[in-house]
PDB file of C-alpha atoms in Angstrom:
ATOM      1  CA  UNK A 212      56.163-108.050-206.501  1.00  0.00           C
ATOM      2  CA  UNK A 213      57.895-106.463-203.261  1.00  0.00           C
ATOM      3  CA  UNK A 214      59.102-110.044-202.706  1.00  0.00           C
ATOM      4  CA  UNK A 215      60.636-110.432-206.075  1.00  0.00           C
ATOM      5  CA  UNK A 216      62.193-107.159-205.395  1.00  0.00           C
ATOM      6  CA  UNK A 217      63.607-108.855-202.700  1.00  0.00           C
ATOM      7  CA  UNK A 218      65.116-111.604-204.388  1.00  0.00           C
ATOM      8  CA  UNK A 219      66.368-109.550-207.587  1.00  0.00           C
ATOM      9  CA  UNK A 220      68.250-107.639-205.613  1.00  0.00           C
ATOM     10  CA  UNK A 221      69.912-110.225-203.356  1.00  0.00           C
ATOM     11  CA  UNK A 222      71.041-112.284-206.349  1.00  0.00           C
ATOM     12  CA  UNK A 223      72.081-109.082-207.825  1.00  0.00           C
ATOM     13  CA  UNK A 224      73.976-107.409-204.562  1.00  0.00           C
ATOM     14  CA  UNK A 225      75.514-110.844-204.426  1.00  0.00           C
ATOM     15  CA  UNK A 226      77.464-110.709-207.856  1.00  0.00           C
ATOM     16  CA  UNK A 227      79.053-107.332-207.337  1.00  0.00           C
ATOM     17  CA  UNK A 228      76.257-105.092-208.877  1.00  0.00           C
ATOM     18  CA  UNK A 229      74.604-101.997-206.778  1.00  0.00           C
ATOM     19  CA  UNK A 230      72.457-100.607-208.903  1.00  0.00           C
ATOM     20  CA  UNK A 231      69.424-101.808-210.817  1.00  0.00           C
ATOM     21  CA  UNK A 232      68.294-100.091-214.295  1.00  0.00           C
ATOM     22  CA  UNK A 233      64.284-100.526-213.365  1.00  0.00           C
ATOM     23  CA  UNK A 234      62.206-100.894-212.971  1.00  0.00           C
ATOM     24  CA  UNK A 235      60.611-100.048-216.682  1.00  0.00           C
ATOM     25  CA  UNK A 236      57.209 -97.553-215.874  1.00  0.00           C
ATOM     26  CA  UNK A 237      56.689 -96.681-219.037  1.00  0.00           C
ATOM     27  CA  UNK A 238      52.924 -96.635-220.137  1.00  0.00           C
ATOM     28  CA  UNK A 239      52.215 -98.866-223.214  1.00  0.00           C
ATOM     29  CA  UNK A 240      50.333 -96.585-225.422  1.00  0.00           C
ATOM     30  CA  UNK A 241      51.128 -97.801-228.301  1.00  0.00           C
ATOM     31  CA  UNK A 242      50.831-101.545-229.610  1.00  0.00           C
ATOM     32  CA  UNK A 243      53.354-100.606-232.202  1.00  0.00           C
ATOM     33  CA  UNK A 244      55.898 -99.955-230.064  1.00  0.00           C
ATOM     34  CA  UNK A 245      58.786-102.673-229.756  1.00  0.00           C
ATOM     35  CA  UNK A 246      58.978-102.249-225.934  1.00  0.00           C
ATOM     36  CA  UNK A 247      55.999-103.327-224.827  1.00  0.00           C
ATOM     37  CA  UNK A 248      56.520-106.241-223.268  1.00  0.00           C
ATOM     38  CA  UNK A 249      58.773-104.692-220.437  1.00  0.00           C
ATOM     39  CA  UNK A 250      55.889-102.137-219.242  1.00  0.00           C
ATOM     40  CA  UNK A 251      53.222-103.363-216.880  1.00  0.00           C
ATOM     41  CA  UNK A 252      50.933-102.023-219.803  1.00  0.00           C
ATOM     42  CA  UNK A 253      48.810 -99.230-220.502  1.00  0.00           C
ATOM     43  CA  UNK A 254      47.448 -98.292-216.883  1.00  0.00           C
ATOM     44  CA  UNK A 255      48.887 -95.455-214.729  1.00  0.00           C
ATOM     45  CA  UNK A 256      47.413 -96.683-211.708  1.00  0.00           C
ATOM     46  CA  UNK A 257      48.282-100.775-211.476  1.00  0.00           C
ATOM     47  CA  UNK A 258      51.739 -99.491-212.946  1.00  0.00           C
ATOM     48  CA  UNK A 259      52.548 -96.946-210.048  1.00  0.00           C
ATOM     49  CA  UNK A 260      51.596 -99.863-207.671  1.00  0.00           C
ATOM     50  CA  UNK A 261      53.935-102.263-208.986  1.00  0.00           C
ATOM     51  CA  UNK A 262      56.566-100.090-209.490  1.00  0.00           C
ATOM     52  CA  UNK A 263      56.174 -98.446-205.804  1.00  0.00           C
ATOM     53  CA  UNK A 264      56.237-102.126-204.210  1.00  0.00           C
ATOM     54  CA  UNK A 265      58.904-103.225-206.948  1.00  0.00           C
ATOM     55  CA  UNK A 266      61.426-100.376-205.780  1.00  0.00           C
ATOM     56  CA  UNK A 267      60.443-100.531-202.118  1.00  0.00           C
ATOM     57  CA  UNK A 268      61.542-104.497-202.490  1.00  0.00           C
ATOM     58  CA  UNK A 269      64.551-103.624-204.295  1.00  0.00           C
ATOM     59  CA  UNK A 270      65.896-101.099-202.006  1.00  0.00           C
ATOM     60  CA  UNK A 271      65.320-102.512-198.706  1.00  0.00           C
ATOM     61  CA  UNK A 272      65.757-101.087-195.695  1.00  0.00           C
ATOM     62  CA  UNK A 273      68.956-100.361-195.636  1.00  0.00           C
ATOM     63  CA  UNK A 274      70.791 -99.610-199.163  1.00  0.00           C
ATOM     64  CA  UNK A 275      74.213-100.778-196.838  1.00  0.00           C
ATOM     65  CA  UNK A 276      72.674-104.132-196.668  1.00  0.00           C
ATOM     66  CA  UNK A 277      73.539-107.714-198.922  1.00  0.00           C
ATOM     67  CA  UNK A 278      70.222-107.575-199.769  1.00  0.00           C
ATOM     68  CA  UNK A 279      69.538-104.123-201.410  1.00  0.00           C
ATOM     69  CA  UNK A 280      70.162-101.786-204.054  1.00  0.00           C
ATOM     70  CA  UNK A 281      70.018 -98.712-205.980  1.00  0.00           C
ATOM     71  CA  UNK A 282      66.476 -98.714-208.131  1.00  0.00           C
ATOM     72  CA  UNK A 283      66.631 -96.430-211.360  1.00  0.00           C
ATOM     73  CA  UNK A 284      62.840 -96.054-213.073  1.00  0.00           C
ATOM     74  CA  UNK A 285      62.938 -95.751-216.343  1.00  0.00           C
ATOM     75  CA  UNK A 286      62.282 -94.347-219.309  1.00  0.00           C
ATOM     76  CA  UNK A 287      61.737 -90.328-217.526  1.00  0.00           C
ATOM     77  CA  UNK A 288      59.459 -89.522-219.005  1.00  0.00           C
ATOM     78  CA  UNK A 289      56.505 -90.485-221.306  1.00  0.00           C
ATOM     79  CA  UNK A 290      58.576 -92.844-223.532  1.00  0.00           C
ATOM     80  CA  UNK A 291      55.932 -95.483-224.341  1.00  0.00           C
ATOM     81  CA  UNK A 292      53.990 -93.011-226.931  1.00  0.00           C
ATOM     82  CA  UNK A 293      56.047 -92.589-229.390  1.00  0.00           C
ATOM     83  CA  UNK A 294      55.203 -90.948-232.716  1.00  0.00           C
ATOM     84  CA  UNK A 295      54.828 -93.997-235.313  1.00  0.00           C
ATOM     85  CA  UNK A 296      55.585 -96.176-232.333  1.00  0.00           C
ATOM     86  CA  UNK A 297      58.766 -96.019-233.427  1.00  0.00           C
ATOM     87  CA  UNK A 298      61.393 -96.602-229.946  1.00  0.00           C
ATOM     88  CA  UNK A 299      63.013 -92.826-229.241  1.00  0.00           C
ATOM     89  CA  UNK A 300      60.112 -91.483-231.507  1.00  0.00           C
ATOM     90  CA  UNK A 301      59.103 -88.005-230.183  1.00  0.00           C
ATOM     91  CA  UNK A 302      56.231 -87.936-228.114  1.00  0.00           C
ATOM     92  CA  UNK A 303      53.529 -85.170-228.147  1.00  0.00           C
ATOM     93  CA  UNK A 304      51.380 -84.709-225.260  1.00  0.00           C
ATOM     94  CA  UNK A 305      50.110 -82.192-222.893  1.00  0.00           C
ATOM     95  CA  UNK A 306      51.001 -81.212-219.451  1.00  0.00           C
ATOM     96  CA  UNK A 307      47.720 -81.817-217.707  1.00  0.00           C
ATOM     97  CA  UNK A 308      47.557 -85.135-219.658  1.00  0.00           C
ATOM     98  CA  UNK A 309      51.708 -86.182-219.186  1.00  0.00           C
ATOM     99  CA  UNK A 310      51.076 -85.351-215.372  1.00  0.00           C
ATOM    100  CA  UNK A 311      47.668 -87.400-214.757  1.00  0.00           C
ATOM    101  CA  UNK A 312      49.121 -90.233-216.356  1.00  0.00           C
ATOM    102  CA  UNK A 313      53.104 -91.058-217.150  1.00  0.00           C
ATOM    103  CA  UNK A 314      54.424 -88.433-214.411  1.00  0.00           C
ATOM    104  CA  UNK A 315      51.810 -89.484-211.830  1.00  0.00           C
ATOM    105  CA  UNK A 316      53.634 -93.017-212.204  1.00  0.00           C
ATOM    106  CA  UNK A 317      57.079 -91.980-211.641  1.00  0.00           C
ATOM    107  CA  UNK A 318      56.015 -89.292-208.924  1.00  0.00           C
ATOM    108  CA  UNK A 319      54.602 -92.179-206.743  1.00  0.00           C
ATOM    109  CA  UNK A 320      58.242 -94.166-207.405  1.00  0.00           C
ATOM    110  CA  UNK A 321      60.219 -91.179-206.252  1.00  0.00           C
ATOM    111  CA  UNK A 322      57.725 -89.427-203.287  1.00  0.00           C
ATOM    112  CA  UNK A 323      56.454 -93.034-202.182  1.00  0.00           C
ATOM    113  CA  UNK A 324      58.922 -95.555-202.580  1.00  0.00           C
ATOM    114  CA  UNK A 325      62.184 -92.834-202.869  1.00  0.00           C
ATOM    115  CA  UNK A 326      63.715 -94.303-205.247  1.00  0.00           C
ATOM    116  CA  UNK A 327      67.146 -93.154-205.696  1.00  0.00           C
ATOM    117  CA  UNK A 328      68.083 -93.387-209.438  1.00  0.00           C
ATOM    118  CA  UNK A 329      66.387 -91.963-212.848  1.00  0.00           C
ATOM    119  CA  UNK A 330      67.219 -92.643-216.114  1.00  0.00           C
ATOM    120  CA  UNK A 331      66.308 -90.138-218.663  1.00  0.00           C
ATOM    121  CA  UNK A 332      64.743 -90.758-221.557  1.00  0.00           C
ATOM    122  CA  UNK A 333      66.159 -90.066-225.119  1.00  0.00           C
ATOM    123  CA  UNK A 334      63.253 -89.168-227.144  1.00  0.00           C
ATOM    124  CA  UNK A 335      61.566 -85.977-227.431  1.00  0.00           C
ATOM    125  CA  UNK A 336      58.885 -84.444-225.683  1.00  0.00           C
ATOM    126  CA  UNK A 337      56.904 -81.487-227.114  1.00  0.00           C
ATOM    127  CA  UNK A 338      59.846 -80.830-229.370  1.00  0.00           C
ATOM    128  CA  UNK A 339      62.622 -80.901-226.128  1.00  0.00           C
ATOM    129  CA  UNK A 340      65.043 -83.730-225.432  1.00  0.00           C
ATOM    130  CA  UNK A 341      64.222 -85.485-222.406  1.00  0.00           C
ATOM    131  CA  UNK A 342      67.848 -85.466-221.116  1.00  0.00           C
ATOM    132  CA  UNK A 343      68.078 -81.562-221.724  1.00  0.00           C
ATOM    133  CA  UNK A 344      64.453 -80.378-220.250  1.00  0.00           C
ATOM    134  CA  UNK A 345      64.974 -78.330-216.814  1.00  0.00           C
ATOM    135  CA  UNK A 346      61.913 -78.961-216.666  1.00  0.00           C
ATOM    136  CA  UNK A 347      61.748 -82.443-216.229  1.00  0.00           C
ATOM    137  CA  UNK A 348      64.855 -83.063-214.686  1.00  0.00           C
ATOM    138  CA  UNK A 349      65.017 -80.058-212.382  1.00  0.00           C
ATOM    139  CA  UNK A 350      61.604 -78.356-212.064  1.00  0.00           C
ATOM    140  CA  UNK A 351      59.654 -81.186-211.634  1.00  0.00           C
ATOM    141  CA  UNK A 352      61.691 -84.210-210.375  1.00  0.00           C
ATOM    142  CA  UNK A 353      63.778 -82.058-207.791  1.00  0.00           C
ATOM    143  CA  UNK A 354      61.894 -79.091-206.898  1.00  0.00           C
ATOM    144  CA  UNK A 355      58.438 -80.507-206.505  1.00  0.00           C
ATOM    145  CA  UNK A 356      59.149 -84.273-205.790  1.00  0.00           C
ATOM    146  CA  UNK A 357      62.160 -83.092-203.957  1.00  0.00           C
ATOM    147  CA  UNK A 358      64.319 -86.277-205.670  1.00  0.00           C
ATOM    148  CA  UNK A 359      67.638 -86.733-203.494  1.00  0.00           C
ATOM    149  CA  UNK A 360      69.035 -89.553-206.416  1.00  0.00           C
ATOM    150  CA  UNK A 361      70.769 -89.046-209.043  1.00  0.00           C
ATOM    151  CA  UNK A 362      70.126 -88.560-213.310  1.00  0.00           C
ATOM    152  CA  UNK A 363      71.833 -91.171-215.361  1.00  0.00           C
ATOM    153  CA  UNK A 364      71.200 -90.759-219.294  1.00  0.00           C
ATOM    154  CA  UNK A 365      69.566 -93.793-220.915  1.00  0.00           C
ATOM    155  CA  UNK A 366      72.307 -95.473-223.218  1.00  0.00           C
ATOM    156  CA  UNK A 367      73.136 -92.847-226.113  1.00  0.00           C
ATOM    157  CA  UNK A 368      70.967 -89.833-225.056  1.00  0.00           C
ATOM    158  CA  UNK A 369      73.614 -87.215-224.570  1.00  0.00           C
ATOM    159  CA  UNK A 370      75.169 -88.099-228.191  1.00  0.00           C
ATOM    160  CA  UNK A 371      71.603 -88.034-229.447  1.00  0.00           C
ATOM    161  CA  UNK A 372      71.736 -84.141-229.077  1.00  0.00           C
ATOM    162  CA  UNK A 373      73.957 -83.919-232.514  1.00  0.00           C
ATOM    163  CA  UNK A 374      72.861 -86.957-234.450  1.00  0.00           C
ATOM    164  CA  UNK A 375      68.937 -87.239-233.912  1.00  0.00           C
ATOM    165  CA  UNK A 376      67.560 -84.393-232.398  1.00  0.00           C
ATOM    166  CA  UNK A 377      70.194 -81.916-233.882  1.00  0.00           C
ATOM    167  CA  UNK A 378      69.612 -79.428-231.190  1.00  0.00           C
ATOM    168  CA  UNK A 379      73.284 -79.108-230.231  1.00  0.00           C
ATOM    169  CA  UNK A 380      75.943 -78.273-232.833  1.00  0.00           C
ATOM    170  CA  UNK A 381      78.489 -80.664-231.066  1.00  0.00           C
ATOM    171  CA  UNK A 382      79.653 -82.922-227.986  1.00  0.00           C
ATOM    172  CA  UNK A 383      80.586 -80.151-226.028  1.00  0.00           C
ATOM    173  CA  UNK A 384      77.195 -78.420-226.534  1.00  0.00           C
ATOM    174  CA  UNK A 385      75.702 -81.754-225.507  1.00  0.00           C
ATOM    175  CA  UNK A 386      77.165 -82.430-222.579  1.00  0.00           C
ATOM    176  CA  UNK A 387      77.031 -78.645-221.264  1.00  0.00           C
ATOM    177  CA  UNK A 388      73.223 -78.765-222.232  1.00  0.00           C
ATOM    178  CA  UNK A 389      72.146 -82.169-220.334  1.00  0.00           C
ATOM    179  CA  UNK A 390      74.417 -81.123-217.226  1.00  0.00           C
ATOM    180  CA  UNK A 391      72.815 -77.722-217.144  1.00  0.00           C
ATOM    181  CA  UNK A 392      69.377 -79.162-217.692  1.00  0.00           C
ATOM    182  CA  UNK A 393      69.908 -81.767-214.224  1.00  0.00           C
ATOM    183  CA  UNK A 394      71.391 -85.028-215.540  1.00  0.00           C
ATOM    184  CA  UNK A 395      74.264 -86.285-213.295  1.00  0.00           C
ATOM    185  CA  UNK A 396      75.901 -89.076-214.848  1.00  0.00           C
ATOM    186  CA  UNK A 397      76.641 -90.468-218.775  1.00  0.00           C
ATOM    187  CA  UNK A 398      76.157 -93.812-219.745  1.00  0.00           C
ATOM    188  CA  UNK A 399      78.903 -94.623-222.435  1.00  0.00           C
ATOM    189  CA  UNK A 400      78.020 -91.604-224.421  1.00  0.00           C
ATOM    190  CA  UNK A 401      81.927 -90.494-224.730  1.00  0.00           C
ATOM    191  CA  UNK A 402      84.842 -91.842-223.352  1.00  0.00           C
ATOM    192  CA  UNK A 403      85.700 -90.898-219.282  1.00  0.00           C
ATOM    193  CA  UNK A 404      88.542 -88.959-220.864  1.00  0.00           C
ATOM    194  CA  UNK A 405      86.352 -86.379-223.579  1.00  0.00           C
ATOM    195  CA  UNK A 406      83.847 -86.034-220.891  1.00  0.00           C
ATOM    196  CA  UNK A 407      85.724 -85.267-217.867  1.00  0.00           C
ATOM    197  CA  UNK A 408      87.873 -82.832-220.101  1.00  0.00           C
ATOM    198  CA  UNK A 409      84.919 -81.600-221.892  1.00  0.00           C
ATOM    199  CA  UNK A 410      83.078 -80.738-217.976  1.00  0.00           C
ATOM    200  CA  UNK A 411      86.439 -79.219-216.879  1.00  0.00           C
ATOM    201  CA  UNK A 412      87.160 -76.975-219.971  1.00  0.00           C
ATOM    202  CA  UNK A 413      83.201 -75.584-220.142  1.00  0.00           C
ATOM    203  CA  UNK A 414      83.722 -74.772-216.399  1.00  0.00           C
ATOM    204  CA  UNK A 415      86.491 -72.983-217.075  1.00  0.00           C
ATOM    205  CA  UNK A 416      84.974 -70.865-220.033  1.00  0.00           C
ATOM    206  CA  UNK A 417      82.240 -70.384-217.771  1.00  0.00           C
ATOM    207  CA  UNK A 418      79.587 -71.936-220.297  1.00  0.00           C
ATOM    208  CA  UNK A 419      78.908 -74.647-217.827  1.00  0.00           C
ATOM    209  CA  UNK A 420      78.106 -73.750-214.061  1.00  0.00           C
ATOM    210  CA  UNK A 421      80.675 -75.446-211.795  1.00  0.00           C
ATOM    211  CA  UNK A 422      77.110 -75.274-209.336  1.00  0.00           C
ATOM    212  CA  UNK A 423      75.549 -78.001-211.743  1.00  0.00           C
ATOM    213  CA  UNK A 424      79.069 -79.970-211.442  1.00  0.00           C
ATOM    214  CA  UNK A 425      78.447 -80.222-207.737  1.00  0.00           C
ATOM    215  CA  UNK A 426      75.274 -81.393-207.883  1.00  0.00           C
ATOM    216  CA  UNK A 427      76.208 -84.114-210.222  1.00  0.00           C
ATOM    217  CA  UNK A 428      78.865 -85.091-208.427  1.00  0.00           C
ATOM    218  CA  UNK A 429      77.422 -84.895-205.005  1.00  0.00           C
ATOM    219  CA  UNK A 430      74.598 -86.870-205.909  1.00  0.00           C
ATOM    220  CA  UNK A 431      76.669 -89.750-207.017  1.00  0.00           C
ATOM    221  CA  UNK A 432      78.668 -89.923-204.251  1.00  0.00           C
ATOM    222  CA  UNK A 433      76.126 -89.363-201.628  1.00  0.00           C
ATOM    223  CA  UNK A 434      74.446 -92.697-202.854  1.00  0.00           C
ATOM    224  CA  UNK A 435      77.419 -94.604-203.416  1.00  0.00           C
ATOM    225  CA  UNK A 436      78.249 -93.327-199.336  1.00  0.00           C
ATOM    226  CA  UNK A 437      74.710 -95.054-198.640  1.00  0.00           C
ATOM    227  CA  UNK A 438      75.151 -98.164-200.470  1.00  0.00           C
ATOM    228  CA  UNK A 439      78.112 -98.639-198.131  1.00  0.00           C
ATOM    229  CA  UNK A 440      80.819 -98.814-200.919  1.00  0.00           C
ATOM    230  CA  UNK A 441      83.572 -96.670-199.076  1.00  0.00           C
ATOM    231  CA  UNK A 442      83.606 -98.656-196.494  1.00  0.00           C
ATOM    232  CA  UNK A 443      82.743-102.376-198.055  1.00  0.00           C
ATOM    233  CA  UNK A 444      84.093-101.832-201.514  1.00  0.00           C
ATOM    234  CA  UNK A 445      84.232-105.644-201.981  1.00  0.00           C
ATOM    235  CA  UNK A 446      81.275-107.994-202.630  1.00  0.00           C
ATOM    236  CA  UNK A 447      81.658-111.332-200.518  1.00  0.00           C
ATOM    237  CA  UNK A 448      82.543-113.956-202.692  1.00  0.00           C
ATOM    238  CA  UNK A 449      80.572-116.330-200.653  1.00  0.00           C
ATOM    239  CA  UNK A 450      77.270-114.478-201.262  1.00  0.00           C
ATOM    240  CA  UNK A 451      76.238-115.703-204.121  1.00  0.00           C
ATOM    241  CA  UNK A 452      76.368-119.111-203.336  1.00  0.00           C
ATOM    242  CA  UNK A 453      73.609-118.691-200.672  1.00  0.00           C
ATOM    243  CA  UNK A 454      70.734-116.768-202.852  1.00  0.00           C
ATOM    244  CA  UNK A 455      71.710-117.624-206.487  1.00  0.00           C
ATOM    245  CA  UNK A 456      69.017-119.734-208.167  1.00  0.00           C
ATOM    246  CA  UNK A 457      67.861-120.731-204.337  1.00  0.00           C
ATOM    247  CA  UNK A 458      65.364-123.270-203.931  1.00  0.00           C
ATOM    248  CA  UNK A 459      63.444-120.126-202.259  1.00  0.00           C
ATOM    249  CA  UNK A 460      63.990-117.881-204.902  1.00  0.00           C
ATOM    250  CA  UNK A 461      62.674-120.647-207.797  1.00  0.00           C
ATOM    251  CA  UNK A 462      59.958-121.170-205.647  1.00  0.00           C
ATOM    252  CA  UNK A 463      59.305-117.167-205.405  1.00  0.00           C
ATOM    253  CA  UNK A 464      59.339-117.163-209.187  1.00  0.00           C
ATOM    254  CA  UNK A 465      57.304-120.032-210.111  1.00  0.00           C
ATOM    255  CA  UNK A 466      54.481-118.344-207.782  1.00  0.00           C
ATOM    256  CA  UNK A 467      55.092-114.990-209.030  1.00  0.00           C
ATOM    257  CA  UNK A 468      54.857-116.940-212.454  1.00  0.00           C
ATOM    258  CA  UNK A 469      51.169-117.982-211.924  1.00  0.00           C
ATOM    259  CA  UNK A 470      49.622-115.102-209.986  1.00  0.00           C
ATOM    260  CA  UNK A 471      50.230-113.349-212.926  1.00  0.00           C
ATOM    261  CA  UNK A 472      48.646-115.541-215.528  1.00  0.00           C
ATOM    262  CA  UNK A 473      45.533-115.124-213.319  1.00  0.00           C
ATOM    263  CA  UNK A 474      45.664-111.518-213.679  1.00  0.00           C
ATOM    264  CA  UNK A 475      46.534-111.341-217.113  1.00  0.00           C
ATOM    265  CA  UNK A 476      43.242-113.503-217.289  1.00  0.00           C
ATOM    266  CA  UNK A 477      41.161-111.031-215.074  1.00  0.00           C
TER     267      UNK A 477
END
């Protein structure tokens, strides 16, 4: 798995693409649920070790390098028990249970393999949006794993505040409430323009700490400094036509292919 790693993230450096949403470390607790075939299943354990080696292979040595970049575990955090097994379901579960089981998982990915990219859920947990708990993003994943990435919301999460979880009365709300809470960056929630405006004008009110700004910003940049962008913005064109669809890389897949029928067998 550290070899595909390897290989995903070659073909992927090589088309002009830094940063990798995965790998998925969800736990599949629930048959019903539509996502199950992206998990590594239901255990915590053989999950955390083929996420750590997945991540490790992905990032390389050297985030700078042709051959590396950014890996962004996903779904933070709990998001394969959904009530009903319904995908973005609310999930109910207890702290000593959430932290021997889907936390344990993505503590290994950040303390072991460092990954440097999240992507926070957009479900519920215990009744609090993922991509608005302190808890999760700040108390937890900073303070006690000491992350040094940075938050991006999974696809819809911030919006999800007004029009599924109803726990913020508008966009603004939203966005100050996520921000505040640790996320750093949107992922086509609003436009660039009502979100930068919307960050600027809550500063300025003082609903939204221009502290929590910094971080957000400084995060992103910081990693975009280590991938090497400021100084290699470009992707060599010729790149790609050394690792895509290699002989070496088929050859990686095909094996990859069968070692895991035989463990889906064991």
């Amino acid at each position: 798995i550290n070899q595909v790693g390897k290989a995903i993230a070659a073909e992927t450096r090589a088309h002009g693409v830094h940063y990798i949403l995965g790998p998925n470390l969800d736990l599949a607790r629930d048959i019903r649920w539509g996502r199950v075939e992206e998990t590594y299943g239901e255990d915590f354990y053989f999950t955390s070790r083929m996420g750590v080696n997945l991540i490790k292979g992905l990032q390389g040595e050297n985030l700078a390098d042709n051959n590396a970049v950014i890996a962004e575990p996903k779904h933070f955090a709990m998001h394969g028990s959904p009530e009903n097994g319904s995908n973005e379901g609310p999930v109910f579960v207890g702290e000593r249970e959430a932290r021997s089981t889907g936390l344990y998982v993505f503590e290994k990915a950040v303390k072991e393999a460092h990954a440097k990219g999240i992507m926070a859920a957009y479900h519920e947990m215990d009744g609090v949006p993922c991509i608005a708990s302190k808890w999760l993003l700040t108390d937890i994943l900073r303070n006690e794993w000491n992350f040094d990435g940075f938050v991006l919301s999974d696809l819809g999460a911030i919006k999800k505040h007004v029009t599924l979880h109803k726990t913020a009365a508008n966009n603004q709300e939203a966005i100050i409430k996520a921000l505040s809470a640790g996320l750093d960056m949107q992922f086509y929630d609003f436009s660039h323009a009502e979100f930068q405006h919307t960050i600027v004008e809550s500063v300025k009110t003082g609903k939204l700490k221009e502290e929590n700004v910094n971080r957000a910003v400084k995060g992103v940049l910081k990693n975009k400094f280590l991938l090497g962008l400021f100084d290699h913005p470009y992707t060599d064109e010729m790149l790609s036509d050394n690792v895509f669809h290699s002989k070496e890389h088929r050859d990686l897949a095909l094996n990859a292919a069968r070692q895991s029928v035989v463990l889906l067998k064991n």
